[in-house]
XYZ file of C-alpha atoms in Angstrom:
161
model
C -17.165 1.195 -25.085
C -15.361 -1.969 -24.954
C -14.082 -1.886 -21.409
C -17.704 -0.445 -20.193
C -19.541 -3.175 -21.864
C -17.325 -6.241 -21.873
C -15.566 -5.761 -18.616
C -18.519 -6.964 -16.191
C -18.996 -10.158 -18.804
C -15.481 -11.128 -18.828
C -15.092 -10.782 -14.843
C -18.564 -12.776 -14.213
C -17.333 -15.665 -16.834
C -13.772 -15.591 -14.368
C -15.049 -15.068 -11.587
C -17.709 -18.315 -12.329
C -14.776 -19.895 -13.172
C -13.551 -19.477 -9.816
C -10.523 -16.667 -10.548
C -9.549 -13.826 -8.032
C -11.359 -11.051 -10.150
C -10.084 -7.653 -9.481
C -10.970 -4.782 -11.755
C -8.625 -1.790 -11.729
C -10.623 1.402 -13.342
C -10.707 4.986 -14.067
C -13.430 7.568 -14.380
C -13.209 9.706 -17.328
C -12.291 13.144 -16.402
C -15.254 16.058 -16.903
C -14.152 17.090 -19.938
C -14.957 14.172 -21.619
C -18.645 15.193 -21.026
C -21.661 13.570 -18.787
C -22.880 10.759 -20.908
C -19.422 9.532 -20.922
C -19.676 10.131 -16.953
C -22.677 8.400 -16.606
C -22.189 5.024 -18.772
C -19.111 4.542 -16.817
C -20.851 5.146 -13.207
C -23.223 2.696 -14.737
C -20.275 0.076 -15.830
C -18.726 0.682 -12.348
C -22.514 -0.382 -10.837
C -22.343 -3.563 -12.847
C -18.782 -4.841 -12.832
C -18.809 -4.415 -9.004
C -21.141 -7.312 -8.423
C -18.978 -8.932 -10.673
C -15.588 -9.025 -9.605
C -14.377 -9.654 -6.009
C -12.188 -6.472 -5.626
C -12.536 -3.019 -7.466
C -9.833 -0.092 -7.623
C -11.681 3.262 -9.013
C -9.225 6.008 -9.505
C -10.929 9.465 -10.403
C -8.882 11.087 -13.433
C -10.279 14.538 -11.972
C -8.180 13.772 -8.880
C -5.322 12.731 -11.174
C -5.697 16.102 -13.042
C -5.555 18.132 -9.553
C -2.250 16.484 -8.868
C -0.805 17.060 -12.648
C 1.015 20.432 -13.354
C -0.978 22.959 -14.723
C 0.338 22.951 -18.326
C -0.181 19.063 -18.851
C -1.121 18.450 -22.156
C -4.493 16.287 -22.453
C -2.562 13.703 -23.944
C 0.044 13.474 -21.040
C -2.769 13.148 -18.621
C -4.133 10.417 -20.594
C -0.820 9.056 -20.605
C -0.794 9.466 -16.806
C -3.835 7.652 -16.287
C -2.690 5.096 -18.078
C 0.900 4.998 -15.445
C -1.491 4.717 -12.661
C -3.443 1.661 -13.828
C -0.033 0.182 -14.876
C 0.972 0.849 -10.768
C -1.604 -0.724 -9.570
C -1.572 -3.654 -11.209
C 1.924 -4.359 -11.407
C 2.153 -3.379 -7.405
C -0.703 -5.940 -6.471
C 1.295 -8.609 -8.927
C 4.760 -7.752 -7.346
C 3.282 -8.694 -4.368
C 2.536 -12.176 -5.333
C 5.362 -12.696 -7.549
C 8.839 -11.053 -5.602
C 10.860 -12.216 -3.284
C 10.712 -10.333 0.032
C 12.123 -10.643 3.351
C 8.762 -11.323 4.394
C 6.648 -12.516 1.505
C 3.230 -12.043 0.952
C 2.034 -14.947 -1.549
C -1.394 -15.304 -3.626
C -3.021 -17.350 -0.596
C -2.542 -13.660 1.069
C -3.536 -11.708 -1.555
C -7.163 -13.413 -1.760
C -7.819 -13.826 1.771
C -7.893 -10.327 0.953
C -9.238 -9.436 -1.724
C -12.057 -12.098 -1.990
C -15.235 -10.864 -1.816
C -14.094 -7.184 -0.505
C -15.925 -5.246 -2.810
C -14.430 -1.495 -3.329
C -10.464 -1.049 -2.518
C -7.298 1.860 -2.245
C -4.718 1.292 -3.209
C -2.019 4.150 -2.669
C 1.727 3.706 -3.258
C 3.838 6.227 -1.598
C 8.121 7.219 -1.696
C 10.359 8.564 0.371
C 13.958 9.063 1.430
C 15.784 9.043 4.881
C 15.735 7.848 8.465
C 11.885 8.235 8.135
C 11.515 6.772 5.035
C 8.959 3.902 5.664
C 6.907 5.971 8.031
C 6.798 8.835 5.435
C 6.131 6.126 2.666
C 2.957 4.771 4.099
C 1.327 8.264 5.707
C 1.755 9.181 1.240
C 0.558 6.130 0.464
C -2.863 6.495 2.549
C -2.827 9.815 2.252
C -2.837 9.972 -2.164
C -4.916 12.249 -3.399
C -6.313 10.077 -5.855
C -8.048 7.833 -3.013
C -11.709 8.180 -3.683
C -12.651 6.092 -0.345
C -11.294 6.516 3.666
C -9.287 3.629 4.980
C -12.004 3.629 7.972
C -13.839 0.658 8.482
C -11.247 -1.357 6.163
C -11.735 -5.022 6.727
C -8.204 -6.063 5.588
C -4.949 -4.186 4.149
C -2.323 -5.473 1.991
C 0.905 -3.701 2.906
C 3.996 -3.939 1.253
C 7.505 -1.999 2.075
C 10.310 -2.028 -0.295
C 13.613 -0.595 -0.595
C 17.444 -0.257 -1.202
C 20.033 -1.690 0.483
C-alpha cells in the first residue's frame, strides 16, 4: 500500500534533508490475513533504517484491550485514536507551555538516532495521581518492547489545577 511503500522513501528524502524523522505505525491485526502481515513486517524492516525514531503499536494488542463486542470498524477507528495520541503527545511536548518545558532541542537529543521507541500515555485521579499515571503509562498493554535498557525517556506530566 501507500504507507508500506512510500513511507521509507519519504522518511529517507527527510531524513537526508536533515529532519527529525519519526514514524508512528501499526501492524494490521490477524484478521487482515498473513500477506498483509508480512509486507508490513517487511515495511517496518525498511522504514527503520530510515527514520531516526519508530513507534510500532500492535492492533492485536489494541483488540485485547477493546470490549468484546467492538465492531471492526470501531477498532479501526481506535487504531486510528492511538496514532492520533501519539503524535499529538510527542508534538504537545514541543509546542505547550509547561511549568517545566521540554522544547524540540529535547525532543531530538532524544529521539535522534534511537531506533525503536514506547510510547505509553497513562490517567489517573487522586493524591496518587502522577505515580498511578506513569506505572499505566509504562505499563500499556499495547507496548510491544520493555523499557529495559532504554537509552533516554521523554516524560511529560500534565494536569488540572
Amino acid at each position: 500500500g501507500c504507507g508500506s511503500g512510500a513511507s521509507p522513501v519519504v522518511a529517507n528524502i527527510a531524513k537526508k534533508s536533515g529532519a527529525l524523522t519519526l514514524a508512528v505505525v501499526t501492524k494490521p491485526f490477524s484478521f487482515e490475513g498473513i500477506q498483509r502481515m508480512e509486507i508490513a513486517q517487511d515495511s517496518l524492516r525498511k522504514l527503520k533504517g530510515k527514520v531516526d525514531t519508530l513507534i510500532s503499536i500492535s492492533n492485536d494488542k489494541l483488540l485485547s484491550i477493546l470490549e468484546p463486542k467492538t465492531t471492526v470498524l470501531n477498532a479501526f477507528w481506535a487504531c486510528d485514536e492511538i496514532l492520533r495520541q501519539a503524535v499529538q503527545g510527542i508534538s504537545d511536548l514541543i509546542v505547550l507551555p509547561g511549568i517545566i518545558n521540554i522544547d524540540f532541542a529535547d525532543v531530538k537529543a532524544i529521539m535522534k538516532d534511537s531506533g525503536s521507541a514506547l510510547f505509553g500515555i497513562g490517567k489517573a485521579t487522586g493524591s496518587e495521581r502522577a505515580r498511578e499515571a506513569a506505572q499505566k503509562a509504562l505499563s500499556s498493554p499495547l507496548l510491544d518492547l520493555s523499557c529495559k535498557g532504554a537509552k533516554g525517556v521523554l516524560f511529560n506530566v500534565s494536569g488540572g489545577k
